[in-house]
């Protein structure tokens, strides 16, 4: 019998050469649009998130927001947003990190939750792990206790897991 993860895997739409040549993009839009599939997605991820015992979920822009919001509803957690530069108002802490070519920057509002709050980071796809690593660093820098990270899909051939500095769970693994 196939597991929920096996069944969900079939709903990703693979888009070759997006957003640039050589990348196969794993699009979660077909999972979102079907209410049964989306519900299964959230219910399958919920135990992974619950195991880290956080009170707040940090969603990574942008698809991480959708997952974090749905999971927070199921688990009665709060949500905070890890966003790209200059999107968040108010008191913001920024973290700049290196990419293969150039750098990127993420931000979080630093006065939304108290220092010491237990946080679980949520995203859709773990590729190189750079975004997750940077998010953990950013959230830790504002005093939060990052209990773990959860991604819906892990592209195992990119070995992003080795970059992630907190406990990590992924529901679906694919070797590209
Ligand atoms: P990375 O920092 O390389 O682990 O990239 C993770 C972020 O980029 C996540 O927020 C994903 O949404 C997005 N991402 C990276 N690679 C892919 C891919 N092949 N398909 C879909 N999303 C991706």
PDB file of C-alpha atoms and ligand atoms in Angstrom:
ATOM      1  CA  UNK A   1       0.000   0.000   0.000  1.00  0.00           C
ATOM      2  CA  UNK A   2       1.335   3.454  -0.854  1.00  0.00           C
ATOM      3  CA  UNK A   3       1.917   5.987   1.894  1.00  0.00           C
ATOM      4  CA  UNK A   4       0.452   9.494   1.918  1.00  0.00           C
ATOM      5  CA  UNK A   5       3.924  10.774   1.049  1.00  0.00           C
ATOM      6  CA  UNK A   6       4.064   8.499  -2.034  1.00  0.00           C
ATOM      7  CA  UNK A   7       0.661   9.700  -3.139  1.00  0.00           C
ATOM      8  CA  UNK A   8       1.470  13.383  -2.558  1.00  0.00           C
ATOM      9  CA  UNK A   9       4.702  13.090  -4.526  1.00  0.00           C
ATOM     10  CA  UNK A  10       2.675  12.451  -7.677  1.00  0.00           C
ATOM     11  CA  UNK A  11       0.883  15.794  -7.368  1.00  0.00           C
ATOM     12  CA  UNK A  12       3.933  18.019  -7.764  1.00  0.00           C
ATOM     13  CA  UNK A  13       4.204  19.597 -11.196  1.00  0.00           C
ATOM     14  CA  UNK A  14       7.764  19.446 -12.455  1.00  0.00           C
ATOM     15  CA  UNK A  15       8.645  22.486 -14.562  1.00  0.00           C
ATOM     16  CA  UNK A  16      11.963  22.150 -16.414  1.00  0.00           C
ATOM     17  CA  UNK A  17      14.215  25.185 -16.786  1.00  0.00           C
ATOM     18  CA  UNK A  18      12.347  27.369 -14.283  1.00  0.00           C
ATOM     19  CA  UNK A  19      13.273  29.919 -12.999  1.00  0.00           C
ATOM     20  CA  UNK A  20      16.459  29.425 -15.013  1.00  0.00           C
ATOM     21  CA  UNK A  21      17.946  26.862 -17.400  1.00  0.00           C
ATOM     22  CA  UNK A  22      18.978  23.602 -15.746  1.00  0.00           C
ATOM     23  CA  UNK A  23      16.630  23.871 -12.740  1.00  0.00           C
ATOM     24  CA  UNK A  24      13.672  21.512 -12.439  1.00  0.00           C
ATOM     25  CA  UNK A  25      11.090  23.413 -10.401  1.00  0.00           C
ATOM     26  CA  UNK A  26       8.834  21.369  -8.094  1.00  0.00           C
ATOM     27  CA  UNK A  27       5.594  23.327  -8.204  1.00  0.00           C
ATOM     28  CA  UNK A  28       3.206  22.769  -5.273  1.00  0.00           C
ATOM     29  CA  UNK A  29       0.281  24.579  -6.975  1.00  0.00           C
ATOM     30  CA  UNK A  30      -1.525  21.285  -7.827  1.00  0.00           C
ATOM     31  CA  UNK A  31      -1.380  20.267  -4.158  1.00  0.00           C
ATOM     32  CA  UNK A  32      -2.875  23.596  -3.103  1.00  0.00           C
ATOM     33  CA  UNK A  33      -5.715  23.639  -5.577  1.00  0.00           C
ATOM     34  CA  UNK A  34      -7.204  20.248  -4.648  1.00  0.00           C
ATOM     35  CA  UNK A  35      -8.883  20.451  -1.215  1.00  0.00           C
ATOM     36  CA  UNK A  36      -8.395  16.733  -0.434  1.00  0.00           C
ATOM     37  CA  UNK A  37      -4.748  16.743  -1.465  1.00  0.00           C
ATOM     38  CA  UNK A  38      -4.069  19.959   0.422  1.00  0.00           C
ATOM     39  CA  UNK A  39      -5.727  18.590   3.546  1.00  0.00           C
ATOM     40  CA  UNK A  40      -3.668  15.383   3.281  1.00  0.00           C
ATOM     41  CA  UNK A  41      -0.537  17.505   2.815  1.00  0.00           C
ATOM     42  CA  UNK A  42      -1.159  19.460   6.008  1.00  0.00           C
ATOM     43  CA  UNK A  43      -2.303  16.452   8.035  1.00  0.00           C
ATOM     44  CA  UNK A  44       0.767  14.476   6.959  1.00  0.00           C
ATOM     45  CA  UNK A  45       3.133  17.296   7.881  1.00  0.00           C
ATOM     46  CA  UNK A  46       1.444  18.062  11.195  1.00  0.00           C
ATOM     47  CA  UNK A  47       3.036  15.180  13.196  1.00  0.00           C
ATOM     48  CA  UNK A  48       6.505  16.161  11.960  1.00  0.00           C
ATOM     49  CA  UNK A  49       5.970  19.729  13.135  1.00  0.00           C
ATOM     50  CA  UNK A  50       4.287  18.709  16.383  1.00  0.00           C
ATOM     51  CA  UNK A  51       7.294  16.551  17.314  1.00  0.00           C
ATOM     52  CA  UNK A  52       9.447  19.677  17.620  1.00  0.00           C
ATOM     53  CA  UNK A  53       7.091  21.178  20.161  1.00  0.00           C
ATOM     54  CA  UNK A  54       7.164  24.782  18.959  1.00  0.00           C
ATOM     55  CA  UNK A  55       4.596  27.409  19.825  1.00  0.00           C
ATOM     56  CA  UNK A  56       5.288  29.487  16.715  1.00  0.00           C
ATOM     57  CA  UNK A  57       5.893  28.427  13.105  1.00  0.00           C
ATOM     58  CA  UNK A  58       8.240  30.522  10.964  1.00  0.00           C
ATOM     59  CA  UNK A  59       7.137  30.364   7.329  1.00  0.00           C
ATOM     60  CA  UNK A  60       9.700  31.129   4.655  1.00  0.00           C
ATOM     61  CA  UNK A  61       8.505  33.388   1.815  1.00  0.00           C
ATOM     62  CA  UNK A  62       6.437  32.572  -0.076  1.00  0.00           C
ATOM     63  CA  UNK A  63       5.188  28.998  -0.246  1.00  0.00           C
ATOM     64  CA  UNK A  64       6.374  28.402   3.310  1.00  0.00           C
ATOM     65  CA  UNK A  65       3.731  30.936   4.419  1.00  0.00           C
ATOM     66  CA  UNK A  66       0.942  28.775   3.011  1.00  0.00           C
ATOM     67  CA  UNK A  67       2.198  25.652   4.750  1.00  0.00           C
ATOM     68  CA  UNK A  68       2.961  27.440   8.013  1.00  0.00           C
ATOM     69  CA  UNK A  69      -0.482  29.063   8.134  1.00  0.00           C
ATOM     70  CA  UNK A  70      -2.318  25.788   7.511  1.00  0.00           C
ATOM     71  CA  UNK A  71      -0.189  23.871   9.996  1.00  0.00           C
ATOM     72  CA  UNK A  72      -0.523  26.587  12.624  1.00  0.00           C
ATOM     73  CA  UNK A  73      -4.294  26.289  12.334  1.00  0.00           C
ATOM     74  CA  UNK A  74      -4.126  22.511  12.857  1.00  0.00           C
ATOM     75  CA  UNK A  75      -1.624  22.703  15.715  1.00  0.00           C
ATOM     76  CA  UNK A  76      -2.831  25.896  17.364  1.00  0.00           C
ATOM     77  CA  UNK A  77       0.491  27.685  16.872  1.00  0.00           C
ATOM     78  CA  UNK A  78       1.288  31.251  15.900  1.00  0.00           C
ATOM     79  CA  UNK A  79       2.995  32.234  12.650  1.00  0.00           C
ATOM     80  CA  UNK A  80       5.847  34.599  11.900  1.00  0.00           C
ATOM     81  CA  UNK A  81       7.169  35.468   8.458  1.00  0.00           C
ATOM     82  CA  UNK A  82      10.716  35.163   7.156  1.00  0.00           C
ATOM     83  CA  UNK A  83      10.643  37.532   4.179  1.00  0.00           C
ATOM     84  CA  UNK A  84      12.809  38.875   1.411  1.00  0.00           C
ATOM     85  CA  UNK A  85      14.396  42.318   1.933  1.00  0.00           C
ATOM     86  CA  UNK A  86      12.231  45.428   2.433  1.00  0.00           C
ATOM     87  CA  UNK A  87       8.865  43.670   2.634  1.00  0.00           C
ATOM     88  CA  UNK A  88       8.258  43.892   6.389  1.00  0.00           C
ATOM     89  CA  UNK A  89       7.376  47.081   8.268  1.00  0.00           C
ATOM     90  CA  UNK A  90       8.526  48.066  11.745  1.00  0.00           C
ATOM     91  CA  UNK A  91      11.392  46.661  13.756  1.00  0.00           C
ATOM     92  CA  UNK A  92      13.189  44.282  11.473  1.00  0.00           C
ATOM     93  CA  UNK A  93      16.366  42.221  11.780  1.00  0.00           C
ATOM     94  CA  UNK A  94      18.180  41.299   8.576  1.00  0.00           C
ATOM     95  CA  UNK A  95      20.547  38.502   7.634  1.00  0.00           C
ATOM     96  CA  UNK A  96      22.595  38.541   4.441  1.00  0.00           C
ATOM     97  CA  UNK A  97      24.044  35.284   3.183  1.00  0.00           C
ATOM     98  CA  UNK A  98      26.172  34.133   0.265  1.00  0.00           C
ATOM     99  CA  UNK A  99      24.798  32.360  -2.786  1.00  0.00           C
ATOM    100  CA  UNK A 100      26.832  30.627  -5.478  1.00  0.00           C
ATOM    101  CA  UNK A 101      26.821  33.937  -7.360  1.00  0.00           C
ATOM    102  CA  UNK A 102      26.136  37.011  -5.237  1.00  0.00           C
ATOM    103  CA  UNK A 103      24.169  37.175  -2.014  1.00  0.00           C
ATOM    104  CA  UNK A 104      20.638  37.219  -0.693  1.00  0.00           C
ATOM    105  CA  UNK A 105      18.937  38.842   2.243  1.00  0.00           C
ATOM    106  CA  UNK A 106      16.077  37.801   4.533  1.00  0.00           C
ATOM    107  CA  UNK A 107      14.308  39.663   7.303  1.00  0.00           C
ATOM    108  CA  UNK A 108      12.057  39.023  10.285  1.00  0.00           C
ATOM    109  CA  UNK A 109      10.129  41.353  12.575  1.00  0.00           C
ATOM    110  CA  UNK A 110      12.035  41.196  15.837  1.00  0.00           C
ATOM    111  CA  UNK A 111       9.299  42.303  18.247  1.00  0.00           C
ATOM    112  CA  UNK A 112       6.502  39.868  17.436  1.00  0.00           C
ATOM    113  CA  UNK A 113       7.408  37.101  19.893  1.00  0.00           C
ATOM    114  CA  UNK A 114       9.401  37.035  23.117  1.00  0.00           C
ATOM    115  CA  UNK A 115      13.018  35.894  23.289  1.00  0.00           C
ATOM    116  CA  UNK A 116      13.178  32.189  24.098  1.00  0.00           C
ATOM    117  CA  UNK A 117       9.995  31.349  22.157  1.00  0.00           C
ATOM    118  CA  UNK A 118      10.193  27.865  20.629  1.00  0.00           C
ATOM    119  CA  UNK A 119      10.006  28.078  16.850  1.00  0.00           C
ATOM    120  CA  UNK A 120       9.702  25.518  14.055  1.00  0.00           C
ATOM    121  CA  UNK A 121      10.759  26.678  10.577  1.00  0.00           C
ATOM    122  CA  UNK A 122       8.555  25.584   7.672  1.00  0.00           C
ATOM    123  CA  UNK A 123       9.197  25.610   3.926  1.00  0.00           C
ATOM    124  CA  UNK A 124       8.017  23.744   0.838  1.00  0.00           C
ATOM    125  CA  UNK A 125      11.252  22.562  -0.772  1.00  0.00           C
ATOM    126  CA  UNK A 126      14.705  21.888   0.672  1.00  0.00           C
ATOM    127  CA  UNK A 127      17.204  22.257  -2.172  1.00  0.00           C
ATOM    128  CA  UNK A 128      20.729  23.408  -1.244  1.00  0.00           C
ATOM    129  CA  UNK A 129      19.625  24.223   2.299  1.00  0.00           C
ATOM    130  CA  UNK A 130      20.976  27.765   2.066  1.00  0.00           C
ATOM    131  CA  UNK A 131      17.637  29.431   2.748  1.00  0.00           C
ATOM    132  CA  UNK A 132      16.887  27.229   5.727  1.00  0.00           C
ATOM    133  CA  UNK A 133      20.366  27.674   7.168  1.00  0.00           C
ATOM    134  CA  UNK A 134      20.050  31.457   6.848  1.00  0.00           C
ATOM    135  CA  UNK A 135      16.565  31.412   8.389  1.00  0.00           C
ATOM    136  CA  UNK A 136      17.779  29.459  11.420  1.00  0.00           C
ATOM    137  CA  UNK A 137      20.614  31.942  11.845  1.00  0.00           C
ATOM    138  CA  UNK A 138      18.265  34.921  11.581  1.00  0.00           C
ATOM    139  CA  UNK A 139      15.698  33.538  14.032  1.00  0.00           C
ATOM    140  CA  UNK A 140      18.406  32.525  16.488  1.00  0.00           C
ATOM    141  CA  UNK A 141      19.930  36.012  16.240  1.00  0.00           C
ATOM    142  CA  UNK A 142      16.723  37.559  17.612  1.00  0.00           C
ATOM    143  CA  UNK A 143      16.756  35.207  20.582  1.00  0.00           C
ATOM    144  CA  UNK A 144      14.290  32.552  19.451  1.00  0.00           C
ATOM    145  CA  UNK A 145      14.833  28.871  20.208  1.00  0.00           C
ATOM    146  CA  UNK A 146      14.734  27.076  16.862  1.00  0.00           C
ATOM    147  CA  UNK A 147      13.518  23.591  17.761  1.00  0.00           C
ATOM    148  CA  UNK A 148      13.600  22.196  14.264  1.00  0.00           C
ATOM    149  CA  UNK A 149      12.714  22.645  10.616  1.00  0.00           C
ATOM    150  CA  UNK A 150      10.200  20.868   8.408  1.00  0.00           C
ATOM    151  CA  UNK A 151      10.025  20.836   4.615  1.00  0.00           C
ATOM    152  CA  UNK A 152       7.438  19.163   2.438  1.00  0.00           C
ATOM    153  CA  UNK A 153       9.938  17.979  -0.174  1.00  0.00           C
ATOM    154  CA  UNK A 154      13.682  17.296   0.011  1.00  0.00           C
ATOM    155  CA  UNK A 155      15.816  17.151  -3.136  1.00  0.00           C
ATOM    156  CA  UNK A 156      18.293  14.685  -1.679  1.00  0.00           C
ATOM    157  CA  UNK A 157      20.867  14.836  -4.471  1.00  0.00           C
ATOM    158  CA  UNK A 158      21.645  18.458  -3.538  1.00  0.00           C
ATOM    159  CA  UNK A 159      22.610  17.390   0.001  1.00  0.00           C
ATOM    160  CA  UNK A 160      20.996  20.476   1.529  1.00  0.00           C
ATOM    161  CA  UNK A 161      20.441  18.567   4.751  1.00  0.00           C
ATOM    162  CA  UNK A 162      24.148  18.845   5.547  1.00  0.00           C
ATOM    163  CA  UNK A 163      23.806  22.657   5.599  1.00  0.00           C
ATOM    164  CA  UNK A 164      20.939  22.740   8.059  1.00  0.00           C
ATOM    165  CA  UNK A 165      22.060  23.464  11.585  1.00  0.00           C
ATOM    166  CA  UNK A 166      18.948  22.313  13.446  1.00  0.00           C
ATOM    167  CA  UNK A 167      16.953  19.059  13.575  1.00  0.00           C
ATOM    168  CA  UNK A 168      15.219  18.577  10.225  1.00  0.00           C
ATOM    169  CA  UNK A 169      12.270  16.483   9.018  1.00  0.00           C
ATOM    170  CA  UNK A 170      11.020  16.178   5.461  1.00  0.00           C
ATOM    171  CA  UNK A 171       7.868  14.370   4.379  1.00  0.00           C
ATOM    172  CA  UNK A 172       8.876  13.473   0.807  1.00  0.00           C
ATOM    173  CA  UNK A 173      12.341  12.793  -0.544  1.00  0.00           C
ATOM    174  CA  UNK A 174      13.280  12.708  -4.222  1.00  0.00           C
ATOM    175  CA  UNK A 175      16.666  12.137  -5.815  1.00  0.00           C
ATOM    176  CA  UNK A 176      16.633  14.370  -8.918  1.00  0.00           C
TER     177      UNK A 176
HETATM  178  P1  LIG B   1      17.634  26.311  -1.082  1.00  0.00           P
HETATM  179  O1  LIG B   1      18.054  27.517  -0.306  1.00  0.00           O
HETATM  180  O2  LIG B   1      18.542  26.028  -2.244  1.00  0.00           O
HETATM  181  O3  LIG B   1      17.410  25.105  -0.214  1.00  0.00           O
HETATM  182  O4  LIG B   1      16.264  26.674  -1.765  1.00  0.00           O
HETATM  183  C1  LIG B   1      15.116  26.626  -1.032  1.00  0.00           C
HETATM  184  C2  LIG B   1      14.114  27.667  -1.433  1.00  0.00           C
HETATM  185  O5  LIG B   1      14.031  27.857  -2.836  1.00  0.00           O
HETATM  186  C3  LIG B   1      12.756  27.211  -0.990  1.00  0.00           C
HETATM  187  O6  LIG B   1      12.111  28.336  -0.419  1.00  0.00           O
HETATM  188  C4  LIG B   1      12.079  26.699  -2.228  1.00  0.00           C
HETATM  189  O7  LIG B   1      10.758  27.191  -2.289  1.00  0.00           O
HETATM  190  C5  LIG B   1      12.892  27.240  -3.398  1.00  0.00           C
HETATM  191  N1  LIG B   1      13.394  26.189  -4.297  1.00  0.00           N
HETATM  192  C6  LIG B   1      14.691  25.865  -4.511  1.00  0.00           C
HETATM  193  N2  LIG B   1      14.827  24.932  -5.446  1.00  0.00           N
HETATM  194  C7  LIG B   1      13.574  24.611  -5.833  1.00  0.00           C
HETATM  195  C8  LIG B   1      13.029  23.680  -6.782  1.00  0.00           C
HETATM  196  N3  LIG B   1      13.817  22.897  -7.535  1.00  0.00           N
HETATM  197  N4  LIG B   1      11.695  23.611  -6.904  1.00  0.00           N
HETATM  198  C9  LIG B   1      10.885  24.399  -6.149  1.00  0.00           C
HETATM  199  N5  LIG B   1      11.336  25.308  -5.260  1.00  0.00           N
HETATM  200  C10 LIG B   1      12.667  25.419  -5.097  1.00  0.00           C
END
